[in-house]
mmCIF file of C-alpha atoms in Angstrom:
data_model
loop_
_atom_site.group_PDB
_atom_site.id
_atom_site.type_symbol
_atom_site.label_atom_id
_atom_site.label_comp_id
_atom_site.label_asym_id
_atom_site.label_seq_id
_atom_site.Cartn_x
_atom_site.Cartn_y
_atom_site.Cartn_z
ATOM 1 C CA UNK A 799 0.000 0.000 0.000
ATOM 2 C CA UNK A 800 1.122 3.530 -0.787
ATOM 3 C CA UNK A 801 0.410 6.412 1.605
ATOM 4 C CA UNK A 802 -1.298 9.260 -0.250
ATOM 5 C CA UNK A 803 -1.677 11.575 2.748
ATOM 6 C CA UNK A 804 -0.975 11.475 6.469
ATOM 7 C CA UNK A 805 -1.936 13.899 9.226
ATOM 8 C CA UNK A 806 -1.614 14.053 12.995
ATOM 9 C CA UNK A 807 -4.823 15.617 14.288
ATOM 10 C CA UNK A 808 -4.254 17.416 17.562
ATOM 11 C CA UNK A 809 -6.287 16.874 20.709
ATOM 12 C CA UNK A 810 -9.752 18.478 20.366
ATOM 13 C CA UNK A 811 -9.115 19.372 16.707
ATOM 14 C CA UNK A 812 -11.124 18.715 13.514
ATOM 15 C CA UNK A 813 -10.015 17.258 10.179
ATOM 16 C CA UNK A 814 -11.667 16.633 6.843
ATOM 17 C CA UNK A 815 -10.596 15.227 3.526
ATOM 18 C CA UNK A 816 -11.615 13.656 0.248
ATOM 19 C CA UNK A 817 -11.092 9.912 -0.139
ATOM 20 C CA UNK A 818 -11.347 8.463 -3.638
ATOM 21 C CA UNK A 819 -13.152 5.226 -4.429
ATOM 22 C CA UNK A 820 -10.859 2.306 -3.612
ATOM 23 C CA UNK A 821 -8.633 4.293 -1.271
ATOM 24 C CA UNK A 822 -8.442 3.363 2.414
ATOM 25 C CA UNK A 823 -8.805 5.776 5.321
ATOM 26 C CA UNK A 824 -6.900 4.668 8.422
ATOM 27 C CA UNK A 825 -7.503 6.235 11.858
ATOM 28 C CA UNK A 826 -4.944 5.479 14.576
ATOM 29 C CA UNK A 827 -5.551 6.084 18.297
ATOM 30 C CA UNK A 828 -2.038 7.253 19.151
ATOM 31 C CA UNK A 829 -2.229 7.333 22.946
ATOM 32 C CA UNK A 830 -5.307 5.195 23.646
ATOM 33 C CA UNK A 831 -8.869 5.773 24.875
ATOM 34 C CA UNK A 832 -9.565 8.637 22.451
ATOM 35 C CA UNK A 833 -13.016 8.854 20.841
ATOM 36 C CA UNK A 834 -13.086 9.963 17.198
ATOM 37 C CA UNK A 835 -16.410 11.328 15.933
ATOM 38 C CA UNK A 836 -16.894 10.698 12.216
ATOM 39 C CA UNK A 837 -19.252 11.639 9.366
ATOM 40 C CA UNK A 838 -19.160 10.509 5.739
ATOM 41 C CA UNK A 839 -20.720 12.022 2.595
ATOM 42 C CA UNK A 840 -20.893 11.106 -1.084
ATOM 43 C CA UNK A 841 -18.507 13.606 -2.699
ATOM 44 C CA UNK A 842 -20.704 14.091 -5.776
ATOM 45 C CA UNK A 843 -23.967 14.378 -3.829
ATOM 46 C CA UNK A 844 -23.497 15.186 -0.116
ATOM 47 C CA UNK A 845 -27.224 14.615 0.479
ATOM 48 C CA UNK A 846 -26.235 10.940 0.327
ATOM 49 C CA UNK A 847 -24.713 11.039 3.782
ATOM 50 C CA UNK A 848 -23.959 8.395 6.386
ATOM 51 C CA UNK A 849 -27.067 6.911 7.999
ATOM 52 C CA UNK A 850 -26.654 5.252 11.376
ATOM 53 C CA UNK A 851 -30.152 3.760 11.077
ATOM 54 C CA UNK A 852 -29.517 2.101 7.717
ATOM 55 C CA UNK A 853 -26.054 0.927 8.749
ATOM 56 C CA UNK A 854 -27.406 -0.704 11.911
ATOM 57 C CA UNK A 855 -30.451 -2.207 10.174
ATOM 58 C CA UNK A 856 -28.447 -3.737 7.317
ATOM 59 C CA UNK A 857 -25.855 -5.217 9.664
ATOM 60 C CA UNK A 858 -28.269 -6.289 12.378
ATOM 61 C CA UNK A 859 -25.714 -4.971 14.875
ATOM 62 C CA UNK A 860 -25.244 -1.811 16.932
ATOM 63 C CA UNK A 861 -21.442 -1.830 16.856
ATOM 64 C CA UNK A 862 -18.996 -1.537 13.985
ATOM 65 C CA UNK A 863 -15.942 -3.703 13.356
ATOM 66 C CA UNK A 864 -14.208 -5.500 10.478
ATOM 67 C CA UNK A 865 -16.671 -6.157 7.655
ATOM 68 C CA UNK A 866 -19.146 -3.458 8.698
ATOM 69 C CA UNK A 867 -20.516 -1.394 5.805
ATOM 70 C CA UNK A 868 -21.254 2.296 6.397
ATOM 71 C CA UNK A 869 -24.446 3.017 4.437
ATOM 72 C CA UNK A 870 -26.069 6.215 3.233
ATOM 73 C CA UNK A 871 -29.639 7.466 3.531
ATOM 74 C CA UNK A 872 -30.633 5.404 0.468
ATOM 75 C CA UNK A 873 -28.933 2.259 1.845
ATOM 76 C CA UNK A 874 -25.994 2.479 -0.603
ATOM 77 C CA UNK A 875 -22.490 1.578 0.659
ATOM 78 C CA UNK A 876 -20.182 4.502 1.396
ATOM 79 C CA UNK A 877 -17.277 2.601 2.975
ATOM 80 C CA UNK A 878 -16.392 -0.834 4.330
ATOM 81 C CA UNK A 879 -14.342 -1.465 7.471
ATOM 82 C CA UNK A 880 -11.452 -3.615 6.239
ATOM 83 C CA UNK A 881 -9.333 -3.796 9.409
ATOM 84 C CA UNK A 882 -9.961 -3.142 13.086
ATOM 85 C CA UNK A 883 -7.849 -4.208 16.046
ATOM 86 C CA UNK A 884 -9.979 -2.401 18.634
ATOM 87 C CA UNK A 885 -13.025 -4.588 18.044
ATOM 88 C CA UNK A 886 -16.041 -2.382 18.719
ATOM 89 C CA UNK A 887 -17.095 1.128 17.752
ATOM 90 C CA UNK A 888 -20.226 3.093 18.677
ATOM 91 C CA UNK A 889 -23.070 4.073 16.321
ATOM 92 C CA UNK A 890 -25.643 5.507 18.750
ATOM 93 C CA UNK A 891 -23.901 7.823 21.252
ATOM 94 C CA UNK A 892 -23.941 10.843 18.951
ATOM 95 C CA UNK A 893 -21.695 13.897 18.970
ATOM 96 C CA UNK A 894 -21.230 16.158 21.961
ATOM 97 C CA UNK A 895 -22.420 19.754 21.616
ATOM 98 C CA UNK A 896 -22.631 22.848 23.767
ATOM 99 C CA UNK A 897 -26.318 22.079 24.279
ATOM 100 C CA UNK A 898 -25.841 18.432 25.308
ATOM 101 C CA UNK A 899 -22.905 19.353 27.551
ATOM 102 C CA UNK A 900 -25.077 21.926 29.327
ATOM 103 C CA UNK A 901 -27.948 19.458 29.733
ATOM 104 C CA UNK A 902 -25.753 16.612 31.003
ATOM 105 C CA UNK A 903 -23.024 18.385 32.953
ATOM 106 C CA UNK A 904 -24.302 21.864 33.884
ATOM 107 C CA UNK A 905 -24.321 25.410 32.562
ATOM 108 C CA UNK A 906 -20.664 25.924 33.485
ATOM 109 C CA UNK A 907 -19.740 23.695 30.501
ATOM 110 C CA UNK A 908 -21.403 25.971 27.888
ATOM 111 C CA UNK A 909 -18.109 27.540 26.786
ATOM 112 C CA UNK A 910 -16.375 24.193 26.297
ATOM 113 C CA UNK A 911 -15.487 23.167 22.752
ATOM 114 C CA UNK A 912 -17.510 20.236 21.361
ATOM 115 C CA UNK A 913 -17.707 17.876 18.383
ATOM 116 C CA UNK A 914 -20.643 19.609 16.698
ATOM 117 C CA UNK A 915 -18.576 22.801 16.453
ATOM 118 C CA UNK A 916 -15.710 20.807 14.930
ATOM 119 C CA UNK A 917 -18.067 19.258 12.363
ATOM 120 C CA UNK A 918 -19.535 22.644 11.431
ATOM 121 C CA UNK A 919 -16.069 24.182 11.083
ATOM 122 C CA UNK A 920 -14.808 21.462 8.747
ATOM 123 C CA UNK A 921 -18.116 20.986 6.959
ATOM 124 C CA UNK A 922 -18.079 24.645 5.885
ATOM 125 C CA UNK A 923 -15.004 23.878 3.781
ATOM 126 C CA UNK A 924 -17.173 21.555 1.661
ATOM 127 C CA UNK A 925 -20.348 23.646 1.599
ATOM 128 C CA UNK A 926 -21.931 21.601 4.396
ATOM 129 C CA UNK A 927 -23.951 23.203 7.184
ATOM 130 C CA UNK A 928 -26.002 22.347 10.223
ATOM 131 C CA UNK A 929 -28.775 20.671 8.196
ATOM 132 C CA UNK A 930 -26.150 18.212 6.875
ATOM 133 C CA UNK A 931 -25.111 17.076 10.340
ATOM 134 C CA UNK A 932 -26.610 13.716 11.256
ATOM 135 C CA UNK A 933 -26.050 10.716 13.516
ATOM 136 C CA UNK A 934 -22.355 9.848 13.472
ATOM 137 C CA UNK A 935 -19.892 7.050 14.116
ATOM 138 C CA UNK A 936 -17.788 7.238 17.286
ATOM 139 C CA UNK A 937 -14.642 5.261 16.531
ATOM 140 C CA UNK A 938 -12.977 3.771 19.636
ATOM 141 C CA UNK A 939 -15.858 4.903 21.875
ATOM 142 C CA UNK A 940 -17.443 2.398 24.257
ATOM 143 C CA UNK A 941 -21.215 2.898 24.635
ATOM 144 C CA UNK A 942 -22.842 -0.220 26.091
ATOM 145 C CA UNK A 943 -26.611 -0.555 25.736
ATOM 146 C CA UNK A 944 -28.299 -2.099 28.763
ATOM 147 C CA UNK A 945 -31.245 -4.521 28.618
ATOM 148 C CA UNK A 946 -33.613 -1.656 29.456
ATOM 149 C CA UNK A 947 -32.262 0.439 26.563
ATOM 150 C CA UNK A 948 -30.194 2.798 28.710
ATOM 151 C CA UNK A 949 -26.900 3.971 27.216
ATOM 152 C CA UNK A 950 -23.659 4.303 29.099
ATOM 153 C CA UNK A 951 -20.482 6.168 28.174
ATOM 154 C CA UNK A 952 -17.640 4.302 29.835
ATOM 155 C CA UNK A 953 -13.903 3.762 29.547
ATOM 156 C CA UNK A 954 -12.889 2.906 26.003
ATOM 157 C CA UNK A 955 -11.635 -0.461 24.803
ATOM 158 C CA UNK A 956 -8.840 1.119 22.780
ATOM 159 C CA UNK A 957 -5.121 1.301 23.540
ATOM 160 C CA UNK A 958 -2.132 3.168 22.087
ATOM 161 C CA UNK A 959 -1.572 2.341 18.431
ATOM 162 C CA UNK A 960 -4.886 0.612 17.751
ATOM 163 C CA UNK A 961 -6.499 1.538 14.460
ATOM 164 C CA UNK A 962 -9.491 1.155 12.206
ATOM 165 C CA UNK A 963 -9.326 1.154 8.400
ATOM 166 C CA UNK A 964 -12.151 1.625 5.909
ATOM 167 C CA UNK A 965 -12.179 1.358 2.124
ATOM 168 C CA UNK A 966 -14.169 4.005 0.266
ATOM 169 C CA UNK A 967 -16.751 2.378 -1.990
ATOM 170 C CA UNK A 968 -17.144 5.629 -3.955
ATOM 171 C CA UNK A 969 -15.605 9.105 -3.809
ATOM 172 C CA UNK A 970 -16.417 10.425 -0.332
ATOM 173 C CA UNK A 971 -15.805 13.348 1.998
ATOM 174 C CA UNK A 972 -14.875 12.417 5.560
ATOM 175 C CA UNK A 973 -15.356 14.767 8.524
ATOM 176 C CA UNK A 974 -13.566 14.022 11.793
ATOM 177 C CA UNK A 975 -13.812 15.562 15.235
ATOM 178 C CA UNK A 976 -11.041 14.377 17.527
ATOM 179 C CA UNK A 977 -13.432 14.525 20.452
ATOM 180 C CA UNK A 978 -12.718 17.335 22.965
ATOM 181 C CA UNK A 979 -15.051 15.940 25.657
ATOM 182 C CA UNK A 980 -13.635 16.218 29.202
ATOM 183 C CA UNK A 981 -16.794 15.537 31.239
ATOM 184 C CA UNK A 982 -17.121 11.773 30.680
ATOM 185 C CA UNK A 983 -14.652 8.865 30.285
ATOM 186 C CA UNK A 984 -14.813 8.591 26.467
ATOM 187 C CA UNK A 985 -11.378 10.270 26.270
ATOM 188 C CA UNK A 986 -10.178 9.251 29.743
ATOM 189 C CA UNK A 987 -10.929 12.911 30.679
ATOM 190 C CA UNK A 988 -7.799 13.854 28.702
ATOM 191 C CA UNK A 989 -8.174 14.352 24.914
ATOM 192 C CA UNK A 990 -5.103 13.245 22.929
ATOM 193 C CA UNK A 991 -3.922 13.308 19.269
ATOM 194 C CA UNK A 992 -4.804 10.800 16.572
ATOM 195 C CA UNK A 993 -3.280 10.009 13.186
ATOM 196 C CA UNK A 994 -5.186 9.851 9.925
ATOM 197 C CA UNK A 995 -3.770 8.335 6.743
ATOM 198 C CA UNK A 996 -5.151 7.785 3.267
ATOM 199 C CA UNK A 997 -3.618 4.817 1.432
ATOM 200 C CA UNK A 998 -4.094 3.084 -1.894
ATOM 201 C CA UNK A 999 -2.788 0.066 -3.773
ATOM 202 C CA UNK A 1000 0.641 0.857 -5.204
#
């Protein structure tokens, strides 16, 4: 495989990029226990965006791992997870925002940076706005669902150097928020950098 691009995304920072059909996007958790919020759009028609509902329904599973197909709002495949040594990634926990932080953790958190702001910042580079933001993937995030349907946000299953790789099934735009959350254990209360690489067959 040949590396087309490689970036270290700082703690709390956003990233976005175009990934051509057949290329592979690799996300590496450099220091461990770092949640990575993720959205995916068809590059030619961004209205065909990632759908958590369709992805879950087609797979019959709440969590993503090797072999999972990320599907769009019309059930078409956007990307396929081709490698994953973490083993489980969240589809239902959503992205943190100023509003959800305030509701969950108190009004003193209003000024804290959040994933929704990262998504809006990067999305603007591609002509995407708030109406384009939807349910997202949380790579490396551990969100168990209890028998009564309650969700938990607990310590991650990741460790330094673990990674997830996905092959683009068509030309796509990826948006990433290297989650800045400090009020729950999804980042071990200490956001850290990640690495993103785009590779292709040489």
